[in-house]
PDB file of C-alpha atoms in Angstrom:
ATOM      1  CA  MET A   1      97.635  -1.807  -4.364  1.00 65.00           C
ATOM      2  CA  ASP A   2     100.362  -1.053  -1.790  1.00 66.00           C
ATOM      3  CA  ILE A   3      98.672  -0.774   1.620  1.00 69.00           C
ATOM      4  CA  GLN A   4     101.310   1.720   2.734  1.00 69.00           C
ATOM      5  CA  GLU A   5     100.210   4.133  -0.001  1.00 83.00           C
ATOM      6  CA  ILE A   6      96.556   4.125   1.068  1.00 93.00           C
ATOM      7  CA  LYS A   7      95.730   7.264   3.040  1.00 97.00           C
ATOM      8  CA  VAL A   8      92.318   7.077   4.711  1.00 98.00           C
ATOM      9  CA  LEU A   9      89.945   9.764   5.958  1.00 98.00           C
ATOM     10  CA  ALA A  10      86.991   8.735   8.146  1.00 98.00           C
ATOM     11  CA  GLY A  11      83.976  11.015   7.774  1.00 97.00           C
ATOM     12  CA  ILE A  12      81.014  11.106  10.168  1.00 96.00           C
ATOM     13  CA  VAL A  13      77.889  13.165   9.468  1.00 95.00           C
ATOM     14  CA  LEU A  14      76.255  14.529  12.621  1.00 93.00           C
ATOM     15  CA  TYR A  15      72.774  15.779  13.408  1.00 91.00           C
ATOM     16  CA  ASN A  16      71.994  16.136  17.120  1.00 88.00           C
ATOM     17  CA  PRO A  17      73.975  12.956  17.917  1.00 89.00           C
ATOM     18  CA  ASP A  18      73.810  10.884  21.087  1.00 86.00           C
ATOM     19  CA  SER A  19      77.045  11.916  22.775  1.00 86.00           C
ATOM     20  CA  GLU A  20      78.021   8.578  24.275  1.00 87.00           C
ATOM     21  CA  ARG A  21      77.305   6.606  21.100  1.00 88.00           C
ATOM     22  CA  LEU A  22      79.346   9.153  19.142  1.00 90.00           C
ATOM     23  CA  ARG A  23      82.214   8.747  21.600  1.00 91.00           C
ATOM     24  CA  GLU A  24      82.099   4.974  21.002  1.00 92.00           C
ATOM     25  CA  ASN A  25      82.049   5.601  17.259  1.00 93.00           C
ATOM     26  CA  ILE A  26      85.059   7.948  17.246  1.00 94.00           C
ATOM     27  CA  THR A  27      87.063   5.772  19.638  1.00 94.00           C
ATOM     28  CA  ALA A  28      86.533   2.689  17.469  1.00 94.00           C
ATOM     29  CA  VAL A  29      87.732   4.293  14.237  1.00 96.00           C
ATOM     30  CA  HIS A  30      90.232   6.927  15.375  1.00 95.00           C
ATOM     31  CA  SER A  31      93.297   4.665  15.533  1.00 95.00           C
ATOM     32  CA  GLN A  32      92.446   2.921  12.254  1.00 97.00           C
ATOM     33  CA  VAL A  33      92.585   5.971   9.951  1.00 97.00           C
ATOM     34  CA  ASP A  34      94.828   8.929   9.204  1.00 96.00           C
ATOM     35  CA  CYS A  35      92.209  11.559  10.056  1.00 96.00           C
ATOM     36  CA  VAL A  36      88.635  11.818  11.364  1.00 96.00           C
ATOM     37  CA  LEU A  37      86.378  14.520   9.925  1.00 97.00           C
ATOM     38  CA  LEU A  38      83.053  15.446  11.538  1.00 96.00           C
ATOM     39  CA  ILE A  39      80.414  17.264   9.479  1.00 96.00           C
ATOM     40  CA  ASP A  40      77.833  18.877  11.765  1.00 94.00           C
ATOM     41  CA  ASN A  41      74.794  19.212   9.525  1.00 92.00           C
ATOM     42  CA  GLY A  42      73.122  22.070  11.390  1.00 89.00           C
ATOM     43  CA  SER A  43      72.691  20.453  14.823  1.00 89.00           C
ATOM     44  CA  ASP A  44      70.748  22.395  17.435  1.00 87.00           C
ATOM     45  CA  ASN A  45      72.375  20.413  20.229  1.00 82.00           C
ATOM     46  CA  LYS A  46      76.125  21.049  20.345  1.00 83.00           C
ATOM     47  CA  SER A  47      76.826  18.931  23.446  1.00 82.00           C
ATOM     48  CA  TYR A  48      78.909  16.542  21.341  1.00 83.00           C
ATOM     49  CA  THR A  49      81.660  19.188  21.232  1.00 84.00           C
ATOM     50  CA  GLU A  50      82.632  18.190  24.793  1.00 84.00           C
ATOM     51  CA  ILE A  51      83.586  14.758  23.479  1.00 82.00           C
ATOM     52  CA  THR A  52      85.701  16.144  20.668  1.00 81.00           C
ATOM     53  CA  LYS A  53      87.911  17.893  23.227  1.00 83.00           C
ATOM     54  CA  ASP A  54      89.305  14.451  24.112  1.00 85.00           C
ATOM     55  CA  TYR A  55      90.913  14.308  20.656  1.00 87.00           C
ATOM     56  CA  ASN A  56      93.348  16.998  19.549  1.00 82.00           C
ATOM     57  CA  ASP A  57      93.396  15.986  15.887  1.00 87.00           C
ATOM     58  CA  LEU A  58      89.718  15.866  14.878  1.00 92.00           C
ATOM     59  CA  VAL A  59      88.599  18.115  12.028  1.00 94.00           C
ATOM     60  CA  ILE A  60      85.116  19.622  12.450  1.00 93.00           C
ATOM     61  CA  ILE A  61      83.074  21.441   9.818  1.00 94.00           C
ATOM     62  CA  GLN A  62      79.866  23.028  11.089  1.00 93.00           C
ATOM     63  CA  ASN A  63      77.151  23.769   8.543  1.00 93.00           C
ATOM     64  CA  LYS A  64      74.827  26.614   9.493  1.00 90.00           C
ATOM     65  CA  LYS A  65      71.808  24.604   8.375  1.00 91.00           C
ATOM     66  CA  ASN A  66      70.991  21.038   7.427  1.00 90.00           C
ATOM     67  CA  GLN A  67      72.017  20.636   3.788  1.00 89.00           C
ATOM     68  CA  GLY A  68      71.121  16.943   3.561  1.00 92.00           C
ATOM     69  CA  ILE A  69      73.186  13.781   3.739  1.00 94.00           C
ATOM     70  CA  ALA A  70      74.332  13.918   0.096  1.00 95.00           C
ATOM     71  CA  TYR A  71      75.732  17.436   0.531  1.00 95.00           C
ATOM     72  CA  ALA A  72      77.598  16.412   3.699  1.00 96.00           C
ATOM     73  CA  LEU A  73      79.049  13.327   2.004  1.00 97.00           C
ATOM     74  CA  ASN A  74      80.306  15.508  -0.828  1.00 97.00           C
ATOM     75  CA  GLN A  75      81.939  17.745   1.780  1.00 97.00           C
ATOM     76  CA  ILE A  76      83.733  14.710   3.228  1.00 97.00           C
ATOM     77  CA  CYS A  77      84.957  13.441  -0.137  1.00 97.00           C
ATOM     78  CA  GLY A  78      85.851  16.953  -1.256  1.00 97.00           C
ATOM     79  CA  TYR A  79      87.964  17.443   1.860  1.00 97.00           C
ATOM     80  CA  ALA A  80      89.681  14.105   1.196  1.00 97.00           C
ATOM     81  CA  TYR A  81      90.360  15.065  -2.426  1.00 97.00           C
ATOM     82  CA  THR A  82      91.925  18.447  -1.569  1.00 97.00           C
ATOM     83  CA  HIS A  83      93.991  17.061   1.324  1.00 97.00           C
ATOM     84  CA  GLY A  84      95.498  14.052  -0.406  1.00 96.00           C
ATOM     85  CA  TYR A  85      93.435  11.182   1.028  1.00 97.00           C
ATOM     86  CA  ASN A  86      92.719   8.502  -1.570  1.00 96.00           C
ATOM     87  CA  TRP A  87      90.068   6.514   0.322  1.00 98.00           C
ATOM     88  CA  VAL A  88      87.210   7.631   2.586  1.00 98.00           C
ATOM     89  CA  LEU A  89      85.407   5.602   5.242  1.00 98.00           C
ATOM     90  CA  THR A  90      81.922   7.064   5.781  1.00 97.00           C
ATOM     91  CA  LEU A  91      80.068   6.343   9.014  1.00 95.00           C
ATOM     92  CA  ASP A  92      76.699   7.188  10.494  1.00 90.00           C
ATOM     93  CA  GLN A  93      76.868   8.971  13.830  1.00 88.00           C
ATOM     94  CA  ASP A  94      75.639   5.885  15.718  1.00 85.00           C
ATOM     95  CA  SER A  95      77.604   3.202  13.834  1.00 88.00           C
ATOM     96  CA  VAL A  96      80.669   1.542  15.330  1.00 91.00           C
ATOM     97  CA  ALA A  97      83.568   0.157  13.291  1.00 94.00           C
ATOM     98  CA  THR A  98      84.960  -3.174  14.451  1.00 94.00           C
ATOM     99  CA  PRO A  99      88.700  -3.663  15.137  1.00 95.00           C
ATOM    100  CA  GLY A 100      90.794  -4.137  12.012  1.00 96.00           C
ATOM    101  CA  MET A 101      88.069  -2.971   9.621  1.00 97.00           C
ATOM    102  CA  VAL A 102      90.219  -0.480   7.736  1.00 97.00           C
ATOM    103  CA  ASP A 103      93.187  -2.847   7.406  1.00 96.00           C
ATOM    104  CA  THR A 104      90.825  -5.494   6.012  1.00 96.00           C
ATOM    105  CA  TYR A 105      89.489  -2.989   3.497  1.00 97.00           C
ATOM    106  CA  LYS A 106      93.010  -1.981   2.510  1.00 97.00           C
ATOM    107  CA  SER A 107      93.937  -5.608   1.811  1.00 95.00           C
ATOM    108  CA  ILE A 108      91.023  -5.942  -0.656  1.00 96.00           C
ATOM    109  CA  VAL A 109      90.745  -2.699  -2.629  1.00 97.00           C
ATOM    110  CA  ASP A 110      92.307  -1.856  -5.965  1.00 96.00           C
ATOM    111  CA  ASP A 111      91.914   0.930  -8.525  1.00 95.00           C
ATOM    112  CA  THR A 112      88.938  -0.777 -10.198  1.00 97.00           C
ATOM    113  CA  ILE A 113      86.789  -0.628  -7.050  1.00 98.00           C
ATOM    114  CA  GLY A 114      84.608   2.434  -6.507  1.00 98.00           C
ATOM    115  CA  ILE A 115      83.114   1.460  -3.157  1.00 98.00           C
ATOM    116  CA  LEU A 116      83.700  -1.461  -0.809  1.00 98.00           C
ATOM    117  CA  GLY A 117      81.116  -2.237   1.881  1.00 96.00           C
ATOM    118  CA  CYS A 118      80.938  -4.855   4.608  1.00 95.00           C
ATOM    119  CA  TRP A 119      78.666  -7.067   6.683  1.00 89.00           C
ATOM    120  CA  ILE A 120      76.169  -4.874   8.576  1.00 86.00           C
ATOM    121  CA  HIS A 121      75.269  -6.207  12.011  1.00 78.00           C
ATOM    122  CA  ASP A 122      72.181  -4.367  13.242  1.00 70.00           C
ATOM    123  CA  ARG A 123      71.695  -3.985  16.980  1.00 61.00           C
ATOM    124  CA  GLY A 124      67.935  -4.402  16.622  1.00 57.00           C
ATOM    125  CA  TYR A 125      67.743  -7.502  14.437  1.00 56.00           C
ATOM    126  CA  GLN A 126      69.811  -9.628  12.097  1.00 60.00           C
ATOM    127  CA  ILE A 127      68.813 -11.202   8.800  1.00 62.00           C
ATOM    128  CA  ASP A 128      70.272 -14.416   7.388  1.00 62.00           C
ATOM    129  CA  GLU A 129      73.785 -13.591   6.160  1.00 67.00           C
ATOM    130  CA  SER A 130      74.973 -17.154   5.528  1.00 67.00           C
ATOM    131  CA  TRP A 131      75.308 -16.661   1.767  1.00 64.00           C
ATOM    132  CA  GLY A 132      77.616 -13.658   2.211  1.00 67.00           C
ATOM    133  CA  ILE A 133      79.700 -15.360   4.862  1.00 69.00           C
ATOM    134  CA  GLU A 134      80.179 -18.331   2.536  1.00 72.00           C
ATOM    135  CA  HIS A 135      81.226 -16.182  -0.441  1.00 75.00           C
ATOM    136  CA  GLY A 136      83.509 -13.811   1.502  1.00 87.00           C
ATOM    137  CA  THR A 137      84.075 -10.910  -0.911  1.00 94.00           C
ATOM    138  CA  PHE A 138      82.031 -10.380  -4.055  1.00 94.00           C
ATOM    139  CA  GLU A 139      80.734  -7.798  -6.521  1.00 96.00           C
ATOM    140  CA  THR A 140      77.279  -6.371  -5.822  1.00 96.00           C
ATOM    141  CA  ASP A 141      74.904  -3.695  -7.108  1.00 95.00           C
ATOM    142  CA  TRP A 142      75.081  -1.362  -4.118  1.00 94.00           C
ATOM    143  CA  VAL A 143      76.116  -1.014  -0.477  1.00 96.00           C
ATOM    144  CA  ILE A 144      74.903   1.350   2.220  1.00 94.00           C
ATOM    145  CA  THR A 145      76.812   4.529   3.039  1.00 94.00           C
ATOM    146  CA  SER A 146      77.659   3.519   6.588  1.00 94.00           C
ATOM    147  CA  ALA A 147      81.059   1.775   6.587  1.00 95.00           C
ATOM    148  CA  ALA A 148      81.425   2.360   2.836  1.00 97.00           C
ATOM    149  CA  PHE A 149      85.081   2.554   1.818  1.00 98.00           C
ATOM    150  CA  THR A 150      84.989   5.008  -1.067  1.00 98.00           C
ATOM    151  CA  ASN A 151      87.613   5.550  -3.747  1.00 98.00           C
ATOM    152  CA  VAL A 152      88.090   9.344  -3.877  1.00 98.00           C
ATOM    153  CA  LYS A 153      89.137   9.286  -7.537  1.00 97.00           C
ATOM    154  CA  ALA A 154      86.000   7.306  -8.403  1.00 98.00           C
ATOM    155  CA  TRP A 155      83.885   9.847  -6.482  1.00 97.00           C
ATOM    156  CA  LYS A 156      85.449  12.603  -8.571  1.00 97.00           C
ATOM    157  CA  ASP A 157      85.074  10.705 -11.846  1.00 97.00           C
ATOM    158  CA  CYS A 158      81.367   9.963 -11.393  1.00 96.00           C
ATOM    159  CA  GLY A 159      80.405  13.492 -10.369  1.00 95.00           C
ATOM    160  CA  GLY A 160      79.891  12.853  -6.664  1.00 96.00           C
ATOM    161  CA  PHE A 161      76.717  12.430  -4.651  1.00 96.00           C
ATOM    162  CA  ASP A 162      73.465  13.910  -5.949  1.00 94.00           C
ATOM    163  CA  ASN A 163      72.714  16.875  -3.661  1.00 92.00           C
ATOM    164  CA  GLY A 164      69.129  16.981  -4.912  1.00 89.00           C
ATOM    165  CA  MET A 165      68.272  13.728  -3.146  1.00 91.00           C
ATOM    166  CA  PHE A 166      68.869  15.138   0.364  1.00 91.00           C
ATOM    167  CA  ILE A 167      68.354  11.794   2.153  1.00 90.00           C
ATOM    168  CA  ASP A 168      67.360   8.187   1.344  1.00 92.00           C
ATOM    169  CA  TYR A 169      68.779   6.141  -1.544  1.00 95.00           C
ATOM    170  CA  VAL A 170      71.777   8.488  -1.749  1.00 96.00           C
ATOM    171  CA  ASP A 171      73.939   5.361  -1.420  1.00 96.00           C
ATOM    172  CA  TRP A 172      72.035   3.572  -4.178  1.00 97.00           C
ATOM    173  CA  ASP A 173      72.528   6.559  -6.464  1.00 97.00           C
ATOM    174  CA  ILE A 174      76.292   6.876  -5.951  1.00 97.00           C
ATOM    175  CA  CYS A 175      76.739   3.144  -6.595  1.00 98.00           C
ATOM    176  CA  GLU A 176      74.799   3.458  -9.859  1.00 97.00           C
ATOM    177  CA  ALA A 177      76.892   6.476 -10.847  1.00 97.00           C
ATOM    178  CA  MET A 178      80.151   4.668 -10.081  1.00 97.00           C
ATOM    179  CA  ARG A 179      79.204   1.563 -12.029  1.00 97.00           C
ATOM    180  CA  LYS A 180      78.212   3.784 -14.953  1.00 95.00           C
ATOM    181  CA  ALA A 181      81.700   5.342 -14.741  1.00 96.00           C
ATOM    182  CA  GLY A 182      83.296   1.884 -14.994  1.00 97.00           C
ATOM    183  CA  TYR A 183      83.996   1.096 -11.338  1.00 98.00           C
ATOM    184  CA  ARG A 184      83.026  -2.015  -9.370  1.00 98.00           C
ATOM    185  CA  ILE A 185      80.930  -2.059  -6.185  1.00 98.00           C
ATOM    186  CA  MET A 186      82.132  -4.740  -3.773  1.00 98.00           C
ATOM    187  CA  LYS A 187      81.045  -6.179  -0.446  1.00 96.00           C
ATOM    188  CA  THR A 188      83.082  -8.236   1.987  1.00 96.00           C
ATOM    189  CA  TYR A 189      82.127 -10.406   4.929  1.00 92.00           C
ATOM    190  CA  LYS A 190      85.674 -10.428   6.271  1.00 94.00           C
ATOM    191  CA  THR A 191      84.741  -7.515   8.554  1.00 94.00           C
ATOM    192  CA  LYS A 192      81.539  -6.001   9.908  1.00 90.00           C
ATOM    193  CA  LEU A 193      79.955  -2.804  11.202  1.00 92.00           C
ATOM    194  CA  ILE A 194      77.819  -2.490  14.325  1.00 84.00           C
ATOM    195  CA  HIS A 195      74.858  -0.495  13.036  1.00 74.00           C
ATOM    196  CA  GLU A 196      71.363   0.549  14.049  1.00 64.00           C
ATOM    197  CA  LEU A 197      68.609   1.411  11.571  1.00 56.00           C
ATOM    198  CA  GLY A 198      66.346   2.662  14.335  1.00 53.00           C
ATOM    199  CA  HIS A 199      65.249   1.903  17.869  1.00 50.00           C
ATOM    200  CA  ASN A 200      61.783   0.854  16.708  1.00 53.00           C
ATOM    201  CA  THR A 201      62.741  -1.031  13.540  1.00 60.00           C
ATOM    202  CA  ARG A 202      61.661  -4.625  12.971  1.00 65.00           C
ATOM    203  CA  LEU A 203      61.065  -7.036  10.091  1.00 65.00           C
ATOM    204  CA  VAL A 204      57.686  -8.345   8.941  1.00 67.00           C
ATOM    205  CA  MET A 205      56.557 -10.524   6.032  1.00 69.00           C
ATOM    206  CA  VAL A 206      54.056  -9.002   3.609  1.00 64.00           C
ATOM    207  CA  ARG A 207      52.879 -11.540   1.004  1.00 65.00           C
ATOM    208  CA  TYR A 208      56.202 -13.409   1.128  1.00 64.00           C
ATOM    209  CA  HIS A 209      57.979 -10.045   0.867  1.00 65.00           C
ATOM    210  CA  GLN A 210      60.249  -9.034   3.763  1.00 66.00           C
ATOM    211  CA  MET A 211      59.599  -5.448   4.836  1.00 64.00           C
ATOM    212  CA  GLN A 212      61.056  -3.193   7.509  1.00 69.00           C
ATOM    213  CA  VAL A 213      58.708  -1.486   9.947  1.00 68.00           C
ATOM    214  CA  MET A 214      60.742   1.695  10.392  1.00 70.00           C
ATOM    215  CA  ASN A 215      58.521   4.013  12.472  1.00 70.00           C
ATOM    216  CA  HIS A 216      60.218   6.985  10.831  1.00 77.00           C
ATOM    217  CA  LYS A 217      58.926  10.525  10.878  1.00 85.00           C
ATOM    218  CA  PRO A 218      56.867  11.748   7.898  1.00 90.00           C
ATOM    219  CA  PHE A 219      59.847  13.696   6.582  1.00 88.00           C
ATOM    220  CA  ARG A 220      61.791  10.470   5.969  1.00 90.00           C
ATOM    221  CA  TYR A 221      58.873   8.705   4.329  1.00 92.00           C
ATOM    222  CA  TYR A 222      58.388  11.649   1.988  1.00 94.00           C
ATOM    223  CA  TYR A 223      61.971  11.471   0.697  1.00 94.00           C
ATOM    224  CA  SER A 224      61.993   7.673   0.578  1.00 94.00           C
ATOM    225  CA  ALA A 225      59.019   7.626  -1.803  1.00 96.00           C
ATOM    226  CA  ARG A 226      60.184  10.672  -3.760  1.00 95.00           C
ATOM    227  CA  ASN A 227      63.656   9.281  -4.356  1.00 96.00           C
ATOM    228  CA  ARG A 228      62.437   5.855  -5.444  1.00 96.00           C
ATOM    229  CA  ILE A 229      60.587   7.536  -8.299  1.00 96.00           C
ATOM    230  CA  TYR A 230      63.508   9.907  -8.895  1.00 94.00           C
ATOM    231  CA  MET A 231      65.919   6.968  -9.263  1.00 96.00           C
ATOM    232  CA  ALA A 232      63.632   5.166 -11.700  1.00 96.00           C
ATOM    233  CA  ARG A 233      63.471   8.307 -13.832  1.00 94.00           C
ATOM    234  CA  LYS A 234      67.210   8.981 -13.598  1.00 93.00           C
ATOM    235  CA  TYR A 235      68.363   5.437 -14.449  1.00 94.00           C
ATOM    236  CA  LYS A 236      66.238   3.809 -17.129  1.00 90.00           C
ATOM    237  CA  HIS A 237      67.201   0.243 -16.152  1.00 94.00           C
ATOM    238  CA  ILE A 238      65.578   0.726 -12.726  1.00 95.00           C
ATOM    239  CA  GLY A 239      61.991  -0.437 -13.149  1.00 94.00           C
ATOM    240  CA  MET A 240      59.343   2.177 -12.391  1.00 96.00           C
ATOM    241  CA  TRP A 241      56.690  -0.454 -11.712  1.00 96.00           C
ATOM    242  CA  GLU A 242      58.989  -2.194  -9.259  1.00 95.00           C
ATOM    243  CA  GLN A 243      59.479   1.070  -7.365  1.00 97.00           C
ATOM    244  CA  LEU A 244      55.736   1.725  -7.324  1.00 97.00           C
ATOM    245  CA  ARG A 245      55.229  -1.806  -6.005  1.00 94.00           C
ATOM    246  CA  GLU A 246      57.721  -1.168  -3.212  1.00 93.00           C
ATOM    247  CA  ILE A 247      55.926   2.068  -2.336  1.00 96.00           C
ATOM    248  CA  GLY A 248      52.683   0.082  -2.245  1.00 94.00           C
ATOM    249  CA  PHE A 249      54.212  -2.425   0.175  1.00 89.00           C
ATOM    250  CA  LYS A 250      55.410   0.465   2.328  1.00 90.00           C
ATOM    251  CA  LEU A 251      51.913   2.004   2.381  1.00 93.00           C
ATOM    252  CA  TYR A 252      50.515  -1.324   3.551  1.00 87.00           C
ATOM    253  CA  THR A 253      53.239  -1.782   6.179  1.00 87.00           C
ATOM    254  CA  VAL A 254      52.718   1.705   7.605  1.00 89.00           C
ATOM    255  CA  GLU A 255      48.931   1.290   7.680  1.00 89.00           C
ATOM    256  CA  ARG A 256      49.147  -2.176   9.217  1.00 87.00           C
ATOM    257  CA  TYR A 257      51.962  -1.888  11.733  1.00 85.00           C
ATOM    258  CA  GLU A 258      52.773   1.726  12.611  1.00 84.00           C
ATOM    259  CA  ALA A 259      51.214   4.166  15.037  1.00 82.00           C
ATOM    260  CA  ASN A 260      51.508   7.476  13.177  1.00 84.00           C
ATOM    261  CA  LYS A 261      49.510   6.163  10.222  1.00 89.00           C
ATOM    262  CA  LEU A 262      47.794   9.185   8.679  1.00 92.00           C
ATOM    263  CA  LYS A 263      50.771  11.544   8.620  1.00 92.00           C
ATOM    264  CA  ASN A 264      53.113   8.861   7.309  1.00 92.00           C
ATOM    265  CA  LEU A 265      50.703   7.613   4.643  1.00 94.00           C
ATOM    266  CA  TRP A 266      50.120  11.168   3.442  1.00 94.00           C
ATOM    267  CA  ALA A 267      53.882  11.837   3.393  1.00 94.00           C
ATOM    268  CA  ILE A 268      54.441   8.735   1.216  1.00 95.00           C
ATOM    269  CA  LEU A 269      51.739   9.836  -1.229  1.00 95.00           C
ATOM    270  CA  ARG A 270      53.135  13.380  -1.421  1.00 93.00           C
ATOM    271  CA  GLY A 271      56.643  12.027  -1.949  1.00 94.00           C
ATOM    272  CA  THR A 272      55.442   9.798  -4.772  1.00 96.00           C
ATOM    273  CA  ILE A 273      53.777  12.736  -6.524  1.00 94.00           C
ATOM    274  CA  ALA A 274      56.885  14.896  -6.035  1.00 92.00           C
ATOM    275  CA  GLY A 275      58.975  12.169  -7.668  1.00 93.00           C
ATOM    276  CA  PHE A 276      56.928  12.471 -10.851  1.00 92.00           C
ATOM    277  CA  PHE A 277      56.530  16.246 -10.650  1.00 86.00           C
ATOM    278  CA  PRO A 278      59.721  17.596  -9.002  1.00 71.00           C
ATOM    279  CA  LYS A 279      58.647  21.217  -9.436  1.00 63.00           C
ATOM    280  CA  VAL A 280      55.736  20.647  -7.033  1.00 51.00           C
ATOM    281  CA  LYS A 281      56.717  22.040  -3.639  1.00 47.00           C
ATOM    282  CA  TYR A 282      55.141  21.072  -0.334  1.00 43.00           C
ATOM    283  CA  ASP A 283      55.807  23.915   2.048  1.00 39.00           C
ATOM    284  CA  ASN A 284      54.421  21.997   5.008  1.00 41.00           C
ATOM    285  CA  ILE A 285      57.194  19.381   4.872  1.00 41.00           C
ATOM    286  CA  LYS A 286      58.850  20.818   7.975  1.00 39.00           C
ATOM    287  CA  GLU A 287      59.426  17.703  10.051  1.00 39.00           C
ATOM    288  CA  GLU A 288      62.728  17.484  11.879  1.00 36.00           C
ATOM    289  CA  PHE A 289      65.423  15.742   9.887  1.00 32.00           C
ATOM    290  CA  VAL A 290      66.494  12.459  11.461  1.00 32.00           C
ATOM    291  CA  MET A 291      69.625  10.571  10.512  1.00 30.00           C
ATOM    292  CA  PRO A 292      69.106   6.991   9.337  1.00 28.00           C
TER     293      PRO A 292
END
């Protein structure tokens, strides 16, 4: 693929962002792409708009209410599709692209690739990445949304992100959809993203199983459990028992290591039930939405 023909849109989904971290984010990616699009997903705090005044070419779409991460990602890819961009770089509001990331991506991609991801360097902790560093660039099952380099045609061909998922495992779903449509999911260790899962996130071992102690709000735990079951029902090759096992590990981790035990445990149980019975509505799920 001719690098000169690759036109790239960077899309950042916002929800009450930290202004200085967002400034770092925009500054890092602005010169690497053809356009930066911000999707404000119903933020109450609009202080970030002061930062955007430093750039005269940012595009900002403000949603009146929080529509979920999947909806916002579809807005980004839809904007790219209608404005002639053929690749999209999606970023979390607190992630920072490293120098040369987009040029590295451009040198790797071709028409058979649906999404290309990279090495994720978390500010809070780092797992052993020696295998990936040794292999460089390789095909994988899925990559996270942050720093995903997405083929706009592939997004269109596979039907886009699943708006019904709202948040959590949205990236897993789009990778499954793209592979089903005949595209490859790739990951490269030739570049990396500076990322942060959460200020209170850490790793623990549970019966030889590595788990993340996330300290999320109940709202996130609800959707995490719900969407695990949803994915297992949507894609038959995803094992239901494996997802139930993972939910069990999460219940143990929350009970053992987190402070807000009762609310989070109850949210996980409600989310699991909702995954099996999607018509069941829990009107008291009103926790503030928090970006990953």
